[in-house]
Amino acid sequence: MSIDFPYPIPSGWFPVVAGADLDAGAARRLQAFDRELVLFRTESGEAAVLDAYCPHLGAHLGVGGKVEGEALRCPFHGWRFGSDGGCLEVPYAKRIPPAARARSYPTCERNGFVWAWYDPEARAPFFDIPTIPQVGSPGWVETFRRTWRIRSQIQEMGENGADSAHFPAVHGSAAVPPSEAKNDGAHRRAIQYTEVDTSRGRAKNVIEVNSFGLGLGYTHFTGICETISLNCMLPIDAETTDLTVVFLQPAGTEDRGIARAICRDLERQVGEDIPIWEHKRYLKRPVLCDGDGPIADYRRWCLQFYPGFTDA
């Protein structure tokens, strides 16, 4: 099935691995951005991502390549590459060919993940992602983590937050939650106001979503039980996205029934969204009505991540 999406994989920072899952000295194959890549961590702890195929004779650096100090050695002929992709050594040659370089992808380590920067035109990063203070704080604990591989495009999945009218039909919400959004460059801040029935009566919730490009959405739920949700998306190829969701809750509340119920409910909602995402078609000019959320505004904001495209 083709999802018939008109734009390429977008520019942005994307989570390629949980930081704790990549040991110093490790190297592995990575599939992302419709490319074969190699992900490794140097002995000093720096994470790096390079194009997978050695520019010499095409060996896959992530299959048998070995980290030596601050470099990665090719398993085929022993050429050694730094984290910037430059060739540092050809063990049997007097001179290193000037073209001996693998494309490198800028990386940073934040919020428990290693993030790689991708741009269709190989431009340098034009925005940053923040450090979320609750991640790693002793006052907060991780209560849920799961990754789904979804046959959908990353923008389509992110549009879910702007589409407030789907909540009653898909998730059983009592009404369409009122919402507002504001864009500031690559940062988008959206707020929804909801009410839920509990054993103690109707409770008001405020849901604040901060998006930094299309790879990171940070949601802060306040109300009956404060919850932080990290929604981290990695484009595997043009039609497949890995969605990793992490929930954090204040220390001391994680064993309460209401805290566990919130995690189960949010996981349920993702499960309800997936069949819609995987079988819908992207309509470039949808017929919208005055009760829909800020879908058109969201799409205009997304355009900045597709170099050369101006029509949302």
Short mmCIF file of C-alpha atoms in Angstrom, two decimals:
data_model
loop_
_atom_site.label_atom_id
_atom_site.label_comp_id
_atom_site.label_asym_id
_atom_site.label_seq_id
_atom_site.Cartn_x
_atom_site.Cartn_y
_atom_site.Cartn_z
CA MET A 1 0.00 0.00 0.00
CA SER A 2 1.23 3.48 -0.83
CA ILE A 3 0.30 6.24 1.58
CA ASP A 4 0.47 8.71 -1.33
CA PHE A 5 2.28 11.39 0.68
CA PRO A 6 3.62 14.28 -1.42
CA TYR A 7 6.64 15.30 0.69
CA PRO A 8 10.01 13.66 1.39
CA ILE A 9 11.30 12.59 4.78
CA PRO A 10 11.48 15.89 6.70
CA SER A 11 14.38 17.76 8.22
CA GLY A 12 14.78 17.45 11.97
CA TRP A 13 16.17 15.71 15.01
CA PHE A 14 15.03 12.11 15.38
CA PRO A 15 15.61 9.49 18.12
CA VAL A 16 17.78 6.65 16.84
CA VAL A 17 18.35 4.75 20.11
CA ALA A 18 17.80 5.01 23.85
CA GLY A 19 21.09 6.25 25.26
CA ALA A 20 21.27 3.41 27.80
CA ASP A 21 21.04 0.85 24.98
CA LEU A 22 24.25 1.96 23.25
CA ASP A 23 27.37 0.99 25.18
CA ALA A 24 30.76 2.61 24.70
CA GLY A 25 32.61 0.69 21.99
CA ALA A 26 29.41 -0.66 20.40
CA ALA A 27 28.60 -0.43 16.68
CA ARG A 28 25.42 -1.56 14.98
CA ARG A 29 23.40 -1.40 11.83
CA LEU A 30 20.71 1.30 11.76
CA GLN A 31 17.85 1.69 9.29
CA ALA A 32 16.44 5.22 9.23
CA PHE A 33 15.61 8.03 6.77
CA ASP A 34 15.21 5.39 4.01
CA ARG A 35 18.94 4.72 4.34
CA GLU A 36 21.34 2.13 5.65
CA LEU A 37 23.38 3.70 8.45
CA VAL A 38 25.86 2.71 11.13
CA LEU A 39 25.40 3.84 14.72
CA PHE A 40 28.32 3.63 17.14
CA ARG A 41 29.62 5.01 20.41
CA THR A 42 33.30 5.84 20.78
CA GLU A 43 35.31 4.71 23.78
CA SER A 44 34.98 8.21 25.29
CA GLY A 45 31.18 8.01 25.01
CA GLU A 46 30.40 10.08 21.91
CA ALA A 47 27.54 8.70 19.79
CA ALA A 48 27.89 8.95 16.01
CA VAL A 49 25.87 8.09 12.91
CA LEU A 50 27.40 7.61 9.45
CA ASP A 51 26.24 6.31 6.09
CA ALA A 52 26.69 2.56 6.30
CA TYR A 53 28.68 1.75 3.20
CA CYS A 54 32.44 2.25 3.21
CA PRO A 55 33.42 4.61 0.36
CA HIS A 56 36.26 2.24 -0.51
CA LEU A 57 34.48 -0.90 -1.76
CA GLY A 58 31.09 -0.71 -0.11
CA ALA A 59 31.33 -2.89 2.99
CA HIS A 60 28.63 -2.24 5.59
CA LEU A 61 30.38 -0.54 8.51
CA GLY A 62 27.63 -1.66 10.89
CA VAL A 63 28.11 -5.36 10.14
CA GLY A 64 31.44 -6.36 11.60
CA GLY A 65 32.85 -2.85 11.99
CA LYS A 66 34.72 -2.31 15.26
CA VAL A 67 35.16 0.76 17.43
CA GLU A 68 38.79 1.52 18.23
CA GLY A 69 39.17 4.50 20.51
CA GLU A 70 37.39 7.40 18.83
CA ALA A 71 37.05 5.77 15.40
CA LEU A 72 35.30 2.94 13.58
CA ARG A 73 37.32 0.41 11.60
CA CYS A 74 35.84 -1.12 8.44
CA PRO A 75 35.62 -4.94 8.58
CA PHE A 76 36.68 -5.37 4.93
CA HIS A 77 40.05 -3.62 4.51
CA GLY A 78 40.58 -1.93 7.86
CA TRP A 79 40.04 1.68 6.84
CA ARG A 80 39.35 3.75 9.93
CA PHE A 81 36.74 6.55 10.11
CA GLY A 82 36.17 9.23 12.73
CA SER A 83 32.79 10.27 14.09
CA ASP A 84 32.71 13.09 11.51
CA GLY A 85 32.98 10.55 8.68
CA GLY A 86 36.53 11.46 7.68
CA CYS A 87 38.97 8.65 6.96
CA LEU A 88 41.77 8.66 9.52
CA GLU A 89 43.81 5.69 8.33
CA VAL A 90 44.31 3.32 5.41
CA PRO A 91 46.62 0.73 6.98
CA TYR A 92 48.35 -0.29 3.74
CA ALA A 93 48.51 3.08 1.90
CA LYS A 94 50.88 6.05 2.06
CA ARG A 95 48.17 8.63 1.37
CA ILE A 96 44.49 8.79 2.28
CA PRO A 97 42.35 9.55 -0.81
CA PRO A 98 40.66 12.96 -0.45
CA ALA A 99 37.24 11.43 -1.24
CA ALA A 100 37.56 8.84 1.53
CA ARG A 101 34.69 10.13 3.62
CA ALA A 102 31.35 8.75 4.78
CA ARG A 103 28.43 11.13 5.21
CA SER A 104 27.97 11.92 8.89
CA TYR A 105 24.80 12.98 10.67
CA PRO A 106 25.00 15.44 13.59
CA THR A 107 24.03 13.84 16.89
CA CYS A 108 23.17 14.94 20.39
CA GLU A 109 22.18 13.05 23.52
CA ARG A 110 19.22 14.42 25.39
CA ASN A 111 16.18 13.28 27.36
CA GLY A 112 17.37 9.67 27.46
CA PHE A 113 17.83 9.30 23.68
CA VAL A 114 20.52 9.71 21.06
CA TRP A 115 19.15 12.06 18.39
CA ALA A 116 20.41 12.27 14.82
CA TRP A 117 19.86 15.25 12.55
CA TYR A 118 18.56 14.49 9.06
CA ASP A 119 18.03 16.96 6.23
CA PRO A 120 17.13 15.99 2.63
CA GLU A 121 19.71 18.49 1.34
CA ALA A 122 22.32 17.74 4.03
CA ARG A 123 21.96 21.20 5.57
CA ALA A 124 23.27 21.84 9.08
CA PRO A 125 20.77 21.84 11.98
CA PHE A 126 18.63 24.98 12.04
CA PHE A 127 16.96 24.34 15.38
CA ASP A 128 17.71 22.58 18.64
CA ILE A 129 15.77 20.31 20.95
CA PRO A 130 15.50 21.21 24.64
CA THR A 131 16.41 19.32 27.76
CA ILE A 132 13.18 18.33 29.48
CA PRO A 133 13.81 18.85 33.21
CA GLN A 134 11.62 15.97 34.42
CA VAL A 135 13.63 13.36 32.49
CA GLY A 136 16.21 11.92 34.87
CA SER A 137 14.99 14.01 37.80
CA PRO A 138 14.77 12.18 41.16
CA GLY A 139 11.33 13.72 41.59
CA TRP A 140 9.95 11.87 38.57
CA VAL A 141 9.84 8.19 37.59
CA GLU A 142 9.34 6.48 34.26
CA THR A 143 6.08 4.51 34.37
CA PHE A 144 5.68 3.36 30.77
CA ARG A 145 7.72 2.87 27.61
CA ARG A 146 6.74 1.25 24.34
CA THR A 147 7.72 1.43 20.67
CA TRP A 148 5.32 0.80 17.80
CA ARG A 149 6.36 0.37 14.15
CA ILE A 150 3.59 2.03 12.15
CA ARG A 151 2.96 2.13 8.42
CA SER A 152 2.35 5.85 8.24
CA GLN A 153 4.20 9.06 7.53
CA ILE A 154 5.53 11.09 10.44
CA GLN A 155 3.55 14.27 9.65
CA GLU A 156 0.27 12.34 9.40
CA MET A 157 0.80 10.96 12.90
CA GLY A 158 1.72 14.36 14.32
CA GLU A 159 -1.39 15.90 12.77
CA ASN A 160 -3.42 13.85 15.23
CA GLY A 161 -2.84 16.47 17.91
CA ALA A 162 -4.23 19.27 15.75
CA ASP A 163 -7.25 17.18 14.78
CA SER A 164 -9.21 17.68 17.99
CA ALA A 165 -12.48 16.61 16.32
CA HIS A 166 -11.37 12.97 16.14
CA PHE A 167 -11.36 12.51 19.92
CA PRO A 168 -15.10 11.74 20.34
CA ALA A 169 -15.30 9.39 17.34
CA VAL A 170 -12.04 7.50 17.87
CA HIS A 171 -11.37 7.75 21.61
CA GLY A 172 -14.85 8.17 23.09
CA SER A 173 -14.35 11.68 24.45
CA ALA A 174 -17.56 13.36 25.58
CA ALA A 175 -16.97 16.40 23.36
CA VAL A 176 -14.48 18.02 21.02
CA PRO A 177 -11.91 19.60 23.37
CA PRO A 178 -11.30 23.31 22.82
CA SER A 179 -7.73 24.01 21.77
CA GLU A 180 -5.31 26.75 20.83
CA ALA A 181 -1.89 26.71 19.20
CA LYS A 182 1.05 29.03 18.63
CA ASN A 183 4.04 28.56 16.34
CA ASP A 184 7.52 29.94 16.94
CA GLY A 185 9.92 28.70 14.29
CA ALA A 186 10.44 24.96 14.70
CA HIS A 187 8.62 25.03 18.06
CA ARG A 188 4.86 24.57 18.18
CA ARG A 189 2.90 24.88 21.43
CA ALA A 190 -0.68 23.63 21.59
CA ILE A 191 -3.08 23.47 24.54
CA GLN A 192 -6.28 21.46 24.92
CA TYR A 193 -8.80 21.73 27.74
CA THR A 194 -10.67 18.57 28.66
CA GLU A 195 -12.98 17.22 31.36
CA VAL A 196 -13.17 13.61 32.51
CA ASP A 197 -15.53 11.74 34.83
CA THR A 198 -13.89 10.16 37.87
CA SER A 199 -15.12 8.45 41.03
CA ARG A 200 -14.75 11.84 42.70
CA GLY A 201 -16.75 13.69 40.07
CA ARG A 202 -15.84 15.61 36.93
CA ALA A 203 -12.21 16.70 36.78
CA LYS A 204 -10.66 19.32 34.51
CA ASN A 205 -7.44 18.59 32.67
CA VAL A 206 -5.08 20.81 30.73
CA ILE A 207 -2.97 19.15 28.03
CA GLU A 208 0.01 21.16 26.79
CA VAL A 209 1.91 19.79 23.80
CA ASN A 210 5.28 21.24 22.81
CA SER A 211 6.63 19.99 19.49
CA PHE A 212 10.21 20.57 18.35
CA GLY A 213 10.21 19.66 14.70
CA LEU A 214 8.41 16.45 13.81
CA GLY A 215 10.59 14.09 15.85
CA LEU A 216 9.81 15.15 19.42
CA GLY A 217 6.51 15.94 21.05
CA TYR A 218 6.54 16.65 24.79
CA THR A 219 3.09 16.54 26.42
CA HIS A 220 2.35 17.79 29.94
CA PHE A 221 -0.93 16.59 31.45
CA THR A 222 -2.13 18.45 34.54
CA GLY A 223 -5.27 17.63 36.46
CA ILE A 224 -6.17 14.46 38.31
CA CYS A 225 -2.62 13.05 38.01
CA GLU A 226 0.25 15.02 36.55
CA THR A 227 1.90 13.11 33.71
CA ILE A 228 4.66 13.82 31.19
CA SER A 229 4.57 12.05 27.84
CA LEU A 230 7.48 11.97 25.38
CA ASN A 231 6.32 11.10 21.87
CA CYS A 232 9.45 10.38 19.85
CA MET A 233 9.16 9.55 16.15
CA LEU A 234 11.79 8.14 13.79
CA PRO A 235 11.13 7.86 10.04
CA ILE A 236 12.38 4.43 8.96
CA ASP A 237 11.51 5.05 5.32
CA ALA A 238 8.98 7.12 3.36
CA GLU A 239 6.07 4.98 4.58
CA THR A 240 7.15 3.64 7.99
CA THR A 241 7.63 5.39 11.33
CA ASP A 242 8.76 4.13 14.72
CA LEU A 243 6.81 5.79 17.54
CA THR A 244 8.31 5.53 21.02
CA VAL A 245 6.16 6.78 23.89
CA VAL A 246 7.57 7.32 27.39
CA PHE A 247 5.42 8.34 30.38
CA LEU A 248 6.81 10.02 33.49
CA GLN A 249 4.89 10.68 36.71
CA PRO A 250 5.83 12.29 40.03
CA ALA A 251 7.70 9.96 42.37
CA GLY A 252 5.34 8.49 44.91
CA THR A 253 2.29 8.54 42.63
CA GLU A 254 3.28 5.79 40.22
CA ASP A 255 1.59 3.00 42.21
CA ARG A 256 -1.71 4.80 42.60
CA GLY A 257 -4.64 3.41 40.66
CA ILE A 258 -5.34 6.68 38.89
CA ALA A 259 -1.72 6.94 37.67
CA ARG A 260 -1.80 3.42 36.25
CA ALA A 261 -5.20 4.08 34.69
CA ILE A 262 -3.90 7.16 32.88
CA CYS A 263 -1.02 5.16 31.39
CA ARG A 264 -3.40 2.42 30.23
CA ASP A 265 -5.77 4.96 28.73
CA LEU A 266 -3.06 6.78 26.80
CA GLU A 267 -1.73 3.47 25.47
CA ARG A 268 -5.27 2.55 24.43
CA GLN A 269 -5.60 5.76 22.47
CA VAL A 270 -2.45 5.03 20.47
CA GLY A 271 -3.84 1.59 19.66
CA GLU A 272 -7.05 3.17 18.43
CA ASP A 273 -5.18 5.64 16.23
CA ILE A 274 -2.94 3.12 14.49
CA PRO A 275 -5.58 1.49 12.21
CA ILE A 276 -6.68 4.96 11.09
CA TRP A 277 -3.12 6.05 10.35
CA GLU A 278 -2.24 2.86 8.49
CA HIS A 279 -5.23 2.92 6.15
CA LYS A 280 -5.95 6.60 5.52
CA ARG A 281 -4.89 8.60 2.49
CA TYR A 282 -3.29 12.03 2.75
CA LEU A 283 -5.51 14.65 1.11
CA LYS A 284 -3.57 17.73 0.13
CA ARG A 285 -6.76 19.80 0.00
CA PRO A 286 -9.15 18.30 2.55
CA VAL A 287 -12.69 19.61 2.97
CA LEU A 288 -12.50 21.14 6.45
CA CYS A 289 -15.31 22.64 8.52
CA ASP A 290 -15.44 25.27 11.26
CA GLY A 291 -15.46 22.61 13.99
CA ASP A 292 -12.17 21.04 12.97
CA GLY A 293 -9.01 21.81 14.89
CA PRO A 294 -6.10 23.89 13.53
CA ILE A 295 -5.17 21.34 10.87
CA ALA A 296 -4.35 23.88 8.15
CA ASP A 297 -2.18 25.86 10.56
CA TYR A 298 -0.34 22.68 11.55
CA ARG A 299 0.36 21.83 7.91
CA ARG A 300 1.71 25.29 7.20
CA TRP A 301 4.03 24.96 10.19
CA CYS A 302 5.28 21.60 8.86
CA LEU A 303 6.33 23.07 5.51
CA GLN A 304 9.55 24.50 6.97
CA PHE A 305 10.84 20.94 7.35
CA TYR A 306 10.55 20.18 3.62
CA PRO A 307 13.11 22.29 1.73
CA GLY A 308 11.80 23.52 -1.60
CA PHE A 309 8.10 23.01 -0.81
CA THR A 310 5.81 26.01 -0.31
CA ASP A 311 2.28 24.62 -0.70
CA ALA A 312 0.71 22.95 2.34
#
